[in-house]
mmCIF file of C-alpha atoms and ligand atoms in Angstrom:
data_model
loop_
_atom_site.group_PDB
_atom_site.id
_atom_site.type_symbol
_atom_site.label_atom_id
_atom_site.label_comp_id
_atom_site.label_asym_id
_atom_site.label_seq_id
_atom_site.Cartn_x
_atom_site.Cartn_y
_atom_site.Cartn_z
ATOM 1 C CA MET A 1 34.856 1.463 -33.829
ATOM 2 C CA ALA A 2 33.806 0.104 -30.418
ATOM 3 C CA THR A 3 30.339 -1.325 -30.247
ATOM 4 C CA PRO A 4 28.143 1.199 -28.422
ATOM 5 C CA SER A 5 27.002 -0.327 -25.214
ATOM 6 C CA PHE A 6 23.956 0.750 -23.250
ATOM 7 C CA VAL A 7 24.580 1.997 -19.722
ATOM 8 C CA LYS A 8 21.669 2.362 -17.318
ATOM 9 C CA SER A 9 21.176 5.860 -15.920
ATOM 10 C CA GLU A 10 22.771 6.695 -12.600
ATOM 11 C CA ARG A 11 19.255 7.092 -11.200
ATOM 12 C CA LEU A 12 18.487 3.425 -11.879
ATOM 13 C CA GLN A 13 21.933 2.310 -10.765
ATOM 14 C CA LYS A 14 21.357 3.936 -7.408
ATOM 15 C CA LEU A 15 18.183 1.990 -6.561
ATOM 16 C CA PRO A 16 18.523 -0.625 -3.802
ATOM 17 C CA PRO A 17 19.510 -4.056 -5.140
ATOM 18 C CA TYR A 18 16.883 -6.693 -5.797
ATOM 19 C CA LEU A 19 17.469 -9.293 -3.091
ATOM 20 C CA PHE A 20 15.093 -12.140 -3.949
ATOM 21 C CA ALA A 21 16.280 -13.636 -7.147
ATOM 22 C CA GLU A 22 17.182 -16.850 -5.251
ATOM 23 C CA ILE A 23 13.826 -17.145 -3.500
ATOM 24 C CA ASP A 24 11.969 -16.342 -6.742
ATOM 25 C CA ARG A 25 13.924 -19.032 -8.538
ATOM 26 C CA LYS A 26 13.199 -21.608 -5.824
ATOM 27 C CA LYS A 27 9.459 -20.705 -5.820
ATOM 28 C CA LYS A 28 9.170 -21.031 -9.635
ATOM 29 C CA ALA A 29 11.080 -24.327 -9.475
ATOM 30 C CA ALA A 30 8.857 -25.704 -6.736
ATOM 31 C CA ILE A 31 5.705 -24.875 -8.675
ATOM 32 C CA ALA A 32 7.178 -26.233 -11.933
ATOM 33 C CA ALA A 33 8.037 -29.472 -10.122
ATOM 34 C CA GLY A 34 4.393 -29.848 -9.183
ATOM 35 C CA ARG A 35 4.970 -29.411 -5.456
ATOM 36 C CA ASP A 36 1.855 -28.414 -3.456
ATOM 37 C CA VAL A 37 2.936 -24.873 -2.839
ATOM 38 C CA ILE A 38 0.857 -22.515 -0.560
ATOM 39 C CA ASN A 39 1.620 -18.951 -1.765
ATOM 40 C CA LEU A 40 1.320 -16.348 0.980
ATOM 41 C CA GLY A 41 3.857 -14.212 -0.832
ATOM 42 C CA VAL A 42 1.766 -11.818 -2.915
ATOM 43 C CA GLY A 43 -0.438 -8.927 -1.664
ATOM 44 C CA ASP A 44 -3.128 -9.486 -4.304
ATOM 45 C CA PRO A 45 -6.664 -10.487 -3.470
ATOM 46 C CA ASP A 46 -7.537 -14.021 -4.587
ATOM 47 C CA ARG A 47 -11.309 -13.426 -5.004
ATOM 48 C CA PRO A 48 -12.801 -11.867 -8.231
ATOM 49 C CA THR A 49 -14.104 -8.319 -8.498
ATOM 50 C CA PRO A 50 -17.731 -8.143 -7.252
ATOM 51 C CA ALA A 51 -20.356 -8.628 -9.954
ATOM 52 C CA PRO A 52 -21.983 -5.191 -9.867
ATOM 53 C CA ILE A 53 -18.636 -3.589 -10.691
ATOM 54 C CA ILE A 54 -18.066 -5.944 -13.617
ATOM 55 C CA ARG A 55 -21.571 -5.319 -14.913
ATOM 56 C CA SER A 56 -20.968 -1.603 -14.710
ATOM 57 C CA LEU A 57 -17.818 -1.854 -16.785
ATOM 58 C CA GLN A 58 -19.625 -4.058 -19.381
ATOM 59 C CA HIS A 59 -22.350 -1.474 -19.670
ATOM 60 C CA HIS A 60 -20.027 1.544 -19.986
ATOM 61 C CA VAL A 61 -17.512 0.029 -22.334
ATOM 62 C CA GLU A 62 -20.328 0.079 -24.979
ATOM 63 C CA ASN A 63 -20.453 3.903 -24.941
ATOM 64 C CA PRO A 64 -18.480 5.251 -27.940
ATOM 65 C CA ALA A 65 -17.955 8.624 -26.122
ATOM 66 C CA PHE A 66 -15.736 6.707 -23.691
ATOM 67 C CA HIS A 67 -13.526 5.330 -26.434
ATOM 68 C CA GLN A 68 -11.736 8.639 -26.788
ATOM 69 C CA TYR A 69 -9.140 10.285 -24.537
ATOM 70 C CA ALA A 70 -10.395 10.629 -20.941
ATOM 71 C CA LEU A 71 -10.304 13.969 -19.117
ATOM 72 C CA ASP A 72 -6.884 14.362 -17.291
ATOM 73 C CA GLN A 73 -8.575 15.375 -14.121
ATOM 74 C CA GLY A 74 -11.040 12.500 -14.134
ATOM 75 C CA ALA A 75 -14.731 12.209 -14.915
ATOM 76 C CA PRO A 76 -16.824 14.760 -12.909
ATOM 77 C CA GLU A 77 -19.211 11.924 -12.051
ATOM 78 C CA LEU A 78 -16.448 9.899 -10.403
ATOM 79 C CA ARG A 79 -15.122 12.892 -8.489
ATOM 80 C CA GLU A 80 -18.668 13.525 -7.182
ATOM 81 C CA SER A 81 -18.899 9.949 -6.017
ATOM 82 C CA ILE A 82 -15.469 10.135 -4.322
ATOM 83 C CA ALA A 83 -16.569 13.323 -2.511
ATOM 84 C CA ALA A 84 -19.791 11.601 -1.361
ATOM 85 C CA PHE A 85 -17.858 8.557 -0.223
ATOM 86 C CA CYS A 86 -15.350 10.603 1.793
ATOM 87 C CA LYS A 87 -18.161 12.576 3.379
ATOM 88 C CA ALA A 88 -20.091 9.409 4.405
ATOM 89 C CA ARG A 89 -17.060 7.417 5.475
ATOM 90 C CA TYR A 90 -14.833 10.061 7.112
ATOM 91 C CA GLY A 91 -17.067 13.116 7.541
ATOM 92 C CA ILE A 92 -14.709 15.249 5.406
ATOM 93 C CA GLU A 93 -15.857 17.874 2.904
ATOM 94 C CA LEU A 94 -13.959 17.882 -0.411
ATOM 95 C CA ASP A 95 -14.458 20.095 -3.409
ATOM 96 C CA PRO A 96 -14.796 17.582 -6.306
ATOM 97 C CA ALA A 97 -13.304 20.039 -8.779
ATOM 98 C CA SER A 98 -10.055 20.974 -6.954
ATOM 99 C CA GLU A 99 -9.410 18.592 -3.978
ATOM 100 C CA ILE A 100 -9.839 15.167 -5.690
ATOM 101 C CA LEU A 101 -7.720 13.533 -8.383
ATOM 102 C CA PRO A 102 -8.464 10.088 -9.870
ATOM 103 C CA LEU A 103 -5.314 8.044 -10.475
ATOM 104 C CA ILE A 104 -4.239 5.081 -12.606
ATOM 105 C CA GLY A 105 -3.898 3.126 -9.320
ATOM 106 C CA SER A 106 -2.647 4.749 -6.136
ATOM 107 C CA LYS A 107 0.943 3.586 -7.035
ATOM 108 C CA GLU A 108 0.914 5.899 -10.023
ATOM 109 C CA GLY A 109 0.137 8.931 -7.856
ATOM 110 C CA ILE A 110 2.621 7.925 -5.141
ATOM 111 C CA ALA A 111 5.350 7.534 -7.769
ATOM 112 C CA HIS A 112 4.651 10.929 -9.307
ATOM 113 C CA LEU A 113 4.139 13.036 -6.160
ATOM 114 C CA PRO A 114 7.863 13.467 -5.360
ATOM 115 C CA LEU A 115 8.406 15.107 -8.782
ATOM 116 C CA ALA A 116 5.741 17.680 -7.714
ATOM 117 C CA VAL A 117 7.093 18.557 -4.242
ATOM 118 C CA LEU A 118 10.834 17.594 -3.982
ATOM 119 C CA ASN A 119 13.975 19.282 -5.237
ATOM 120 C CA PRO A 120 17.423 17.663 -5.449
ATOM 121 C CA GLN A 121 19.196 17.592 -2.103
ATOM 122 C CA GLU A 122 15.970 18.052 -0.117
ATOM 123 C CA ILE A 123 14.957 15.263 2.201
ATOM 124 C CA SER A 124 12.182 12.695 1.916
ATOM 125 C CA LEU A 125 11.280 11.016 5.192
ATOM 126 C CA VAL A 126 10.493 7.311 4.419
ATOM 127 C CA PRO A 127 9.422 4.633 6.845
ATOM 128 C CA ASP A 128 11.390 1.369 7.018
ATOM 129 C CA PRO A 129 10.007 -1.210 6.289
ATOM 130 C CA CYS A 130 7.762 0.225 3.540
ATOM 131 C CA TYR A 131 6.226 -0.184 0.125
ATOM 132 C CA PRO A 132 9.349 0.255 -1.999
ATOM 133 C CA VAL A 133 7.912 2.965 -4.258
ATOM 134 C CA TYR A 134 8.246 5.684 -1.557
ATOM 135 C CA ARG A 135 12.031 5.336 -1.584
ATOM 136 C CA SER A 136 12.492 4.914 -5.353
ATOM 137 C CA SER A 137 10.215 7.731 -6.307
ATOM 138 C CA SER A 138 11.941 10.071 -3.869
ATOM 139 C CA MET A 139 15.310 9.073 -5.324
ATOM 140 C CA PHE A 140 14.001 9.644 -8.919
ATOM 141 C CA ALA A 141 13.205 13.185 -7.851
ATOM 142 C CA GLY A 142 16.882 13.598 -6.803
ATOM 143 C CA ALA A 143 16.003 13.855 -3.074
ATOM 144 C CA ASP A 144 17.890 12.333 -0.185
ATOM 145 C CA VAL A 145 16.071 9.685 1.772
ATOM 146 C CA TYR A 146 15.984 9.686 5.557
ATOM 147 C CA THR A 147 14.845 6.339 6.992
ATOM 148 C CA MET A 148 12.324 6.304 9.887
ATOM 149 C CA PRO A 149 12.360 2.815 11.511
ATOM 150 C CA LEU A 150 9.007 1.160 12.408
ATOM 151 C CA GLU A 151 9.498 -0.670 15.605
ATOM 152 C CA ARG A 152 6.932 -2.948 17.314
ATOM 153 C CA SER A 153 7.609 -1.112 20.572
ATOM 154 C CA HIS A 154 6.318 2.100 18.908
ATOM 155 C CA GLY A 155 3.287 0.392 17.450
ATOM 156 C CA PHE A 156 5.082 0.303 14.002
ATOM 157 C CA ARG A 157 4.829 4.082 13.808
ATOM 158 C CA PRO A 158 7.784 6.428 13.221
ATOM 159 C CA ASP A 159 9.049 7.944 16.515
ATOM 160 C CA LEU A 160 8.524 11.579 15.534
ATOM 161 C CA ASP A 161 10.734 12.817 18.403
ATOM 162 C CA ALA A 162 13.684 10.818 17.042
ATOM 163 C CA ILE A 163 13.904 12.731 13.756
ATOM 164 C CA PRO A 164 16.964 15.041 14.126
ATOM 165 C CA ALA A 165 16.448 18.810 13.815
ATOM 166 C CA ASP A 166 18.836 19.159 10.891
ATOM 167 C CA VAL A 167 16.851 16.522 8.974
ATOM 168 C CA LEU A 168 13.587 18.260 9.723
ATOM 169 C CA ARG A 169 15.105 21.478 8.394
ATOM 170 C CA LEU A 170 15.665 19.970 4.929
ATOM 171 C CA ALA A 171 12.642 17.646 4.899
ATOM 172 C CA ARG A 172 10.014 18.523 2.288
ATOM 173 C CA LEU A 173 8.011 15.264 2.193
ATOM 174 C CA MET A 174 7.088 12.535 4.681
ATOM 175 C CA PHE A 175 5.549 9.246 3.559
ATOM 176 C CA LEU A 176 3.242 7.363 5.879
ATOM 177 C CA ASN A 177 1.194 4.291 5.192
ATOM 178 C CA TYR A 178 -1.608 3.379 7.588
ATOM 179 C CA PRO A 179 -2.977 0.744 7.844
ATOM 180 C CA ASN A 180 0.554 -0.443 7.163
ATOM 181 C CA ASN A 181 1.986 -2.827 4.576
ATOM 182 C CA PRO A 182 3.888 -4.928 5.617
ATOM 183 C CA THR A 183 3.513 -4.656 9.469
ATOM 184 C CA GLY A 184 -0.306 -4.524 9.712
ATOM 185 C CA GLY A 185 0.117 -1.534 12.091
ATOM 186 C CA THR A 186 -2.479 1.278 12.289
ATOM 187 C CA ALA A 187 -2.418 4.944 13.245
ATOM 188 C CA ASP A 188 -5.077 6.819 15.192
ATOM 189 C CA LEU A 189 -6.259 10.394 14.832
ATOM 190 C CA PRO A 190 -4.072 11.755 17.692
ATOM 191 C CA TYR A 191 -0.910 10.387 15.939
ATOM 192 C CA PHE A 192 -2.053 11.921 12.649
ATOM 193 C CA GLU A 193 -2.563 15.236 14.538
ATOM 194 C CA ARG A 194 1.022 15.166 15.785
ATOM 195 C CA VAL A 195 2.281 14.529 12.227
ATOM 196 C CA VAL A 196 0.254 17.420 10.863
ATOM 197 C CA ASN A 197 1.587 19.749 13.593
ATOM 198 C CA LEU A 198 5.170 18.677 12.819
ATOM 199 C CA ALA A 199 4.580 19.166 9.088
ATOM 200 C CA ARG A 200 3.229 22.677 9.694
ATOM 201 C CA ALA A 201 6.137 23.590 11.961
ATOM 202 C CA HIS A 202 8.757 22.382 9.532
ATOM 203 C CA ASP A 203 7.092 23.052 6.239
ATOM 204 C CA PHE A 204 6.868 19.545 4.734
ATOM 205 C CA VAL A 205 4.211 17.726 2.931
ATOM 206 C CA VAL A 206 2.682 14.434 4.319
ATOM 207 C CA ALA A 207 1.780 11.749 1.835
ATOM 208 C CA GLN A 208 -0.396 9.226 3.658
ATOM 209 C CA ASP A 209 -0.893 5.968 1.684
ATOM 210 C CA ALA A 210 -4.370 4.781 2.637
ATOM 211 C CA ALA A 211 -4.494 1.723 0.301
ATOM 212 C CA TYR A 212 -5.772 -0.441 3.214
ATOM 213 C CA ASN A 213 -8.094 2.090 4.886
ATOM 214 C CA GLU A 214 -11.188 0.074 4.101
ATOM 215 C CA MET A 215 -9.622 -3.255 5.121
ATOM 216 C CA TYR A 216 -10.096 -2.941 8.882
ATOM 217 C CA PHE A 217 -11.527 -5.544 11.220
ATOM 218 C CA ASP A 218 -12.926 -4.179 14.497
ATOM 219 C CA SER A 219 -13.282 -0.448 14.157
ATOM 220 C CA PRO A 220 -12.939 1.856 11.142
ATOM 221 C CA VAL A 221 -9.575 3.593 10.786
ATOM 222 C CA PRO A 222 -9.308 7.378 10.144
ATOM 223 C CA SER A 223 -8.282 9.562 7.243
ATOM 224 C CA ILE A 224 -5.465 12.046 7.970
ATOM 225 C CA LEU A 225 -7.713 14.725 6.481
ATOM 226 C CA GLN A 226 -9.948 14.379 9.489
ATOM 227 C CA VAL A 227 -7.322 16.423 11.373
ATOM 228 C CA PRO A 228 -8.419 20.046 11.265
ATOM 229 C CA GLY A 229 -6.256 22.025 8.870
ATOM 230 C CA ALA A 230 -4.604 18.937 7.453
ATOM 231 C CA LYS A 231 -5.412 19.928 3.895
ATOM 232 C CA ASP A 232 -2.709 22.616 4.055
ATOM 233 C CA VAL A 233 0.014 19.965 4.349
ATOM 234 C CA ALA A 234 -1.401 16.490 3.631
ATOM 235 C CA ILE A 235 -2.331 14.433 0.594
ATOM 236 C CA GLU A 236 -3.896 11.057 1.011
ATOM 237 C CA PHE A 237 -3.783 8.214 -1.560
ATOM 238 C CA HIS A 238 -6.710 5.801 -1.775
ATOM 239 C CA SER A 239 -6.993 2.668 -3.769
ATOM 240 C CA LEU A 240 -9.844 0.504 -5.078
ATOM 241 C CA SER A 241 -7.460 -2.348 -5.604
ATOM 242 C CA LYS A 242 -7.463 -4.213 -2.296
ATOM 243 C CA THR A 243 -10.881 -2.991 -1.087
ATOM 244 C CA PHE A 244 -12.817 -4.179 -4.087
ATOM 245 C CA ASN A 245 -10.579 -6.976 -5.492
ATOM 246 C CA MET A 246 -9.629 -4.705 -8.411
ATOM 247 C CA THR A 247 -5.777 -4.762 -8.525
ATOM 248 C CA GLY A 248 -5.728 -5.321 -12.289
ATOM 249 C CA TRP A 249 -8.141 -2.530 -13.118
ATOM 250 C CA ARG A 250 -5.785 0.324 -12.181
ATOM 251 C CA VAL A 251 -7.827 2.907 -10.391
ATOM 252 C CA GLY A 252 -7.376 4.956 -7.250
ATOM 253 C CA PHE A 253 -7.562 8.571 -6.138
ATOM 254 C CA ALA A 254 -5.712 11.311 -4.233
ATOM 255 C CA ILE A 255 -7.494 13.750 -1.929
ATOM 256 C CA GLY A 256 -5.999 16.836 -0.279
ATOM 257 C CA GLY A 257 -5.673 20.597 -0.481
ATOM 258 C CA ALA A 258 -6.196 22.188 -3.903
ATOM 259 C CA PRO A 259 -2.515 23.376 -4.444
ATOM 260 C CA LEU A 260 -1.125 19.919 -3.739
ATOM 261 C CA ILE A 261 -3.769 18.232 -5.956
ATOM 262 C CA ALA A 262 -3.055 20.758 -8.719
ATOM 263 C CA ALA A 263 0.720 20.166 -8.489
ATOM 264 C CA LEU A 264 0.294 16.386 -8.768
ATOM 265 C CA GLY A 265 -2.123 16.955 -11.613
ATOM 266 C CA GLN A 266 0.482 18.990 -13.431
ATOM 267 C CA VAL A 267 2.975 16.081 -13.335
ATOM 268 C CA LYS A 268 0.314 13.729 -14.528
ATOM 269 C CA ALA A 269 -0.794 16.052 -17.359
ATOM 270 C CA ASN A 270 2.759 15.769 -18.673
ATOM 271 C CA THR A 271 2.847 11.999 -18.230
ATOM 272 C CA ASP A 272 -0.439 10.207 -18.912
ATOM 273 C CA SER A 273 -3.762 10.920 -20.507
ATOM 274 C CA GLY A 274 -6.206 9.869 -17.841
ATOM 275 C CA ILE A 275 -8.011 6.653 -16.969
ATOM 276 C CA PHE A 276 -10.216 4.771 -19.440
ATOM 277 C CA THR A 277 -13.589 6.390 -18.740
ATOM 278 C CA ALA A 278 -15.489 3.131 -18.602
ATOM 279 C CA ILE A 279 -13.227 2.031 -15.698
ATOM 280 C CA GLN A 280 -13.882 5.409 -14.009
ATOM 281 C CA PHE A 281 -17.592 4.709 -14.148
ATOM 282 C CA ALA A 282 -17.113 1.138 -12.811
ATOM 283 C CA ALA A 283 -15.081 2.729 -9.982
ATOM 284 C CA LYS A 284 -17.971 5.057 -9.345
ATOM 285 C CA THR A 285 -20.256 2.057 -9.025
ATOM 286 C CA ALA A 286 -17.874 0.459 -6.521
ATOM 287 C CA LEU A 287 -17.823 3.610 -4.356
ATOM 288 C CA ASP A 288 -21.568 4.194 -4.672
ATOM 289 C CA GLU A 289 -22.151 0.588 -3.449
ATOM 290 C CA TYR A 290 -19.364 0.649 -0.838
ATOM 291 C CA ALA A 291 -21.745 -0.026 2.067
ATOM 292 C CA THR A 292 -22.955 -3.353 0.629
ATOM 293 C CA LEU A 293 -19.872 -4.513 -1.252
ATOM 294 C CA THR A 294 -17.189 -4.175 1.442
ATOM 295 C CA PRO A 295 -18.603 -5.856 4.591
ATOM 296 C CA PRO A 296 -18.362 -9.428 3.144
ATOM 297 C CA ILE A 297 -14.732 -8.737 1.971
ATOM 298 C CA ARG A 298 -13.829 -7.471 5.473
ATOM 299 C CA ALA A 299 -15.566 -10.485 7.068
ATOM 300 C CA LEU A 300 -13.624 -12.847 4.833
ATOM 301 C CA TYR A 301 -10.206 -11.453 5.790
ATOM 302 C CA LYS A 302 -11.164 -11.272 9.465
ATOM 303 C CA GLU A 303 -12.074 -14.987 9.458
ATOM 304 C CA ARG A 304 -8.724 -15.813 7.771
ATOM 305 C CA ARG A 305 -6.760 -13.543 10.140
ATOM 306 C CA ASP A 306 -8.400 -15.111 13.230
ATOM 307 C CA ALA A 307 -7.736 -18.659 11.934
ATOM 308 C CA PHE A 308 -4.109 -18.024 10.856
ATOM 309 C CA VAL A 309 -2.926 -15.914 13.773
ATOM 310 C CA GLY A 310 -4.776 -18.063 16.227
ATOM 311 C CA ALA A 311 -3.128 -21.247 14.879
ATOM 312 C CA LEU A 312 0.365 -19.601 14.922
ATOM 313 C CA LYS A 313 -0.163 -18.434 18.500
ATOM 314 C CA LYS A 314 -1.130 -21.978 19.473
ATOM 315 C CA LEU A 315 2.256 -23.076 18.117
ATOM 316 C CA GLY A 316 3.859 -20.579 20.493
ATOM 317 C CA TRP A 317 4.686 -17.877 17.870
ATOM 318 C CA ASP A 318 4.556 -14.332 19.219
ATOM 319 C CA VAL A 319 2.641 -12.793 16.355
ATOM 320 C CA PRO A 320 1.004 -9.356 16.599
ATOM 321 C CA THR A 321 -2.719 -9.584 15.595
ATOM 322 C CA PRO A 322 -3.220 -7.019 12.792
ATOM 323 C CA GLU A 323 -6.169 -4.704 13.255
ATOM 324 C CA ALA A 324 -6.249 -4.004 9.479
ATOM 325 C CA THR A 325 -4.692 -5.121 6.117
ATOM 326 C CA PHE A 326 -4.469 -8.660 4.897
ATOM 327 C CA TYR A 327 -0.916 -9.084 6.140
ATOM 328 C CA VAL A 328 0.516 -10.944 9.141
ATOM 329 C CA TRP A 329 4.011 -9.717 10.230
ATOM 330 C CA ILE A 330 5.664 -12.660 11.838
ATOM 331 C CA PRO A 331 8.782 -12.291 13.992
ATOM 332 C CA CYS A 332 11.508 -14.812 13.100
ATOM 333 C CA PRO A 333 12.577 -17.319 15.740
ATOM 334 C CA ALA A 334 15.877 -16.534 17.350
ATOM 335 C CA GLY A 335 18.883 -17.125 15.148
ATOM 336 C CA TYR A 336 17.081 -16.596 11.780
ATOM 337 C CA THR A 337 17.308 -13.807 9.291
ATOM 338 C CA SER A 338 14.184 -13.183 7.225
ATOM 339 C CA THR A 339 15.708 -14.690 4.104
ATOM 340 C CA GLU A 340 16.941 -17.781 5.973
ATOM 341 C CA LEU A 341 13.470 -18.414 7.472
ATOM 342 C CA CYS A 342 11.637 -17.850 4.138
ATOM 343 C CA GLY A 343 14.066 -20.253 2.523
ATOM 344 C CA ARG A 344 13.387 -23.024 5.040
ATOM 345 C CA LEU A 345 9.577 -22.524 4.838
ATOM 346 C CA LEU A 346 9.764 -22.809 1.110
ATOM 347 C CA ASP A 347 12.170 -25.755 0.929
ATOM 348 C CA GLU A 348 10.742 -27.847 3.735
ATOM 349 C CA ALA A 349 7.075 -26.806 4.022
ATOM 350 C CA ASN A 350 6.279 -25.539 0.496
ATOM 351 C CA VAL A 351 4.990 -22.301 2.025
ATOM 352 C CA VAL A 352 5.879 -19.041 0.294
ATOM 353 C CA THR A 353 6.233 -15.877 2.420
ATOM 354 C CA THR A 354 8.083 -12.591 1.857
ATOM 355 C CA PRO A 355 11.324 -11.759 3.767
ATOM 356 C CA GLY A 356 11.099 -8.532 5.795
ATOM 357 C CA LEU A 357 14.446 -7.461 4.273
ATOM 358 C CA GLY A 358 12.565 -6.779 1.020
ATOM 359 C CA PHE A 359 10.773 -3.925 2.689
ATOM 360 C CA GLY A 360 13.741 -2.419 4.435
ATOM 361 C CA ARG A 361 16.891 -3.132 6.371
ATOM 362 C CA THR A 362 15.227 -2.741 9.771
ATOM 363 C CA ALA A 363 12.785 -5.539 8.972
ATOM 364 C CA ASP A 364 15.184 -8.474 8.661
ATOM 365 C CA GLY A 365 13.758 -10.018 11.812
ATOM 366 C CA TYR A 366 10.313 -10.464 10.251
ATOM 367 C CA ILE A 367 8.597 -12.239 7.416
ATOM 368 C CA ARG A 368 5.230 -11.235 5.840
ATOM 369 C CA ALA A 369 2.422 -13.656 5.131
ATOM 370 C CA ALA A 370 -0.495 -12.438 2.971
ATOM 371 C CA LEU A 371 -3.970 -13.813 3.786
ATOM 372 C CA THR A 372 -4.736 -14.429 0.098
ATOM 373 C CA VAL A 373 -5.667 -18.112 0.137
ATOM 374 C CA GLU A 374 -8.698 -19.782 1.679
ATOM 375 C CA THR A 375 -8.813 -20.542 5.455
ATOM 376 C CA PRO A 376 -8.232 -24.306 5.107
ATOM 377 C CA ARG A 377 -5.050 -23.628 3.181
ATOM 378 C CA LEU A 378 -3.909 -21.109 5.755
ATOM 379 C CA LEU A 379 -4.411 -23.722 8.470
ATOM 380 C CA GLU A 380 -2.563 -26.267 6.296
ATOM 381 C CA ALA A 381 0.345 -23.758 6.043
ATOM 382 C CA VAL A 382 0.553 -23.400 9.836
ATOM 383 C CA ASP A 383 0.322 -27.148 10.248
ATOM 384 C CA ARG A 384 3.255 -27.666 7.943
ATOM 385 C CA ILE A 385 5.251 -24.923 9.686
ATOM 386 C CA GLY A 386 4.512 -26.565 13.009
ATOM 387 C CA LYS A 387 6.197 -29.793 11.850
ATOM 388 C CA LEU A 388 9.489 -28.085 11.186
ATOM 389 C CA SER A 389 12.006 -27.743 14.061
ATOM 390 C CA LEU A 390 12.963 -24.062 13.883
HETATM 391 C C1 PLP B 401 -1.065 -2.507 -3.102
HETATM 392 C C2 PLP B 401 -0.532 -1.214 -2.534
HETATM 393 C C3 PLP B 401 -0.551 -0.017 -3.257
HETATM 394 C C4 PLP B 401 -0.930 0.068 -4.693
HETATM 395 O O1 PLP B 401 -2.254 0.133 -4.975
HETATM 396 P P1 PLP B 401 -2.738 0.398 -6.441
HETATM 397 O O2 PLP B 401 -3.945 1.325 -6.163
HETATM 398 O O3 PLP B 401 -3.090 -0.939 -6.977
HETATM 399 O O4 PLP B 401 -1.684 1.052 -7.211
HETATM 400 C C5 PLP B 401 -0.172 1.138 -2.651
HETATM 401 N N1 PLP B 401 0.368 1.149 -1.441
HETATM 402 C C6 PLP B 401 0.466 0.027 -0.735
HETATM 403 C C7 PLP B 401 1.074 0.058 0.643
HETATM 404 C C8 PLP B 401 0.067 -1.177 -1.241
HETATM 405 O O5 PLP B 401 0.221 -2.343 -0.546
#
């Protein structure tokens, strides 16, 4: 009898290939060899979670009532705080019972949404470059993916007029992500208004990933739900991860119209059993103290951005200054692909960056640097890059 051999599902086999085994191997080898590596490769805050949030968790973890299964739809106290936060920050009114859903990190909600809104053979509109989950979760739902390129000439926003009519006819979901990872681009309210109008006209859902909404520098960025009537078509994903240095805690939330929130909740009710309640109460503390906790975090990244982008510009690099996020999207010098440039920066300068190609085929002319090390190290990285002849 032949030995049974495991074969991965077609669903997994269809996912785009992982392209960075070689760079990952080099990075690990460089660190293991004791080389002085500056890692700008990971979008994960380097500073610890603010003390009031940690103390809140310590307090609530002692409550035996929280040691049991949490409510699927989230603690009412957290949903009330989310509603108050959204009202104060964006001026939007949300019903805590039906228009807010806490998530086990926003990635969890983003990954589950396509199962709630897409059928096989329908189309999901996905930006390129993008956070890879939009594409994979759309594919898991059996949908076809239509790629919307993000070009610098269009402010790193999809050109809505360039989406063909036959694509719009089959489209049931559009992913957007502003402020944008990896490009650092932002969207304003008039752009969101155009998106909402298009979604209404063609009957698709807009999923706006707002993971970086609170990481802006000069002026606050909008929520898509500020567009009148947006709740009919839009769901927005918020995260505490980057804003409050809480990536490991796994907590975020979705806001939107009640039918969309209920549909996502139905997928989740069949998948997970809620967020540890003590973490929900710590998240409540974070949102309640938003006004005092976030300004120092924003100021820190602004200082790093100004130092890093300023130094690169002094070297003659034509780098867009991001208005939000902790990413700098760096165009490759002529003649380099993103993987080639990342390879040289790692081999010859011990600086780790991420090749644009990892976020989509249209991004091979860029690399991404994350501002997740202290300013002197950022300046050291630019100094080392300046010594290479590229
Ligand atoms: C980090 C990130 C997320 C994930 O956030 P979690 O809330 O930690 O799951 C979602 N979207 C984008 C674009 C991100 O960069």
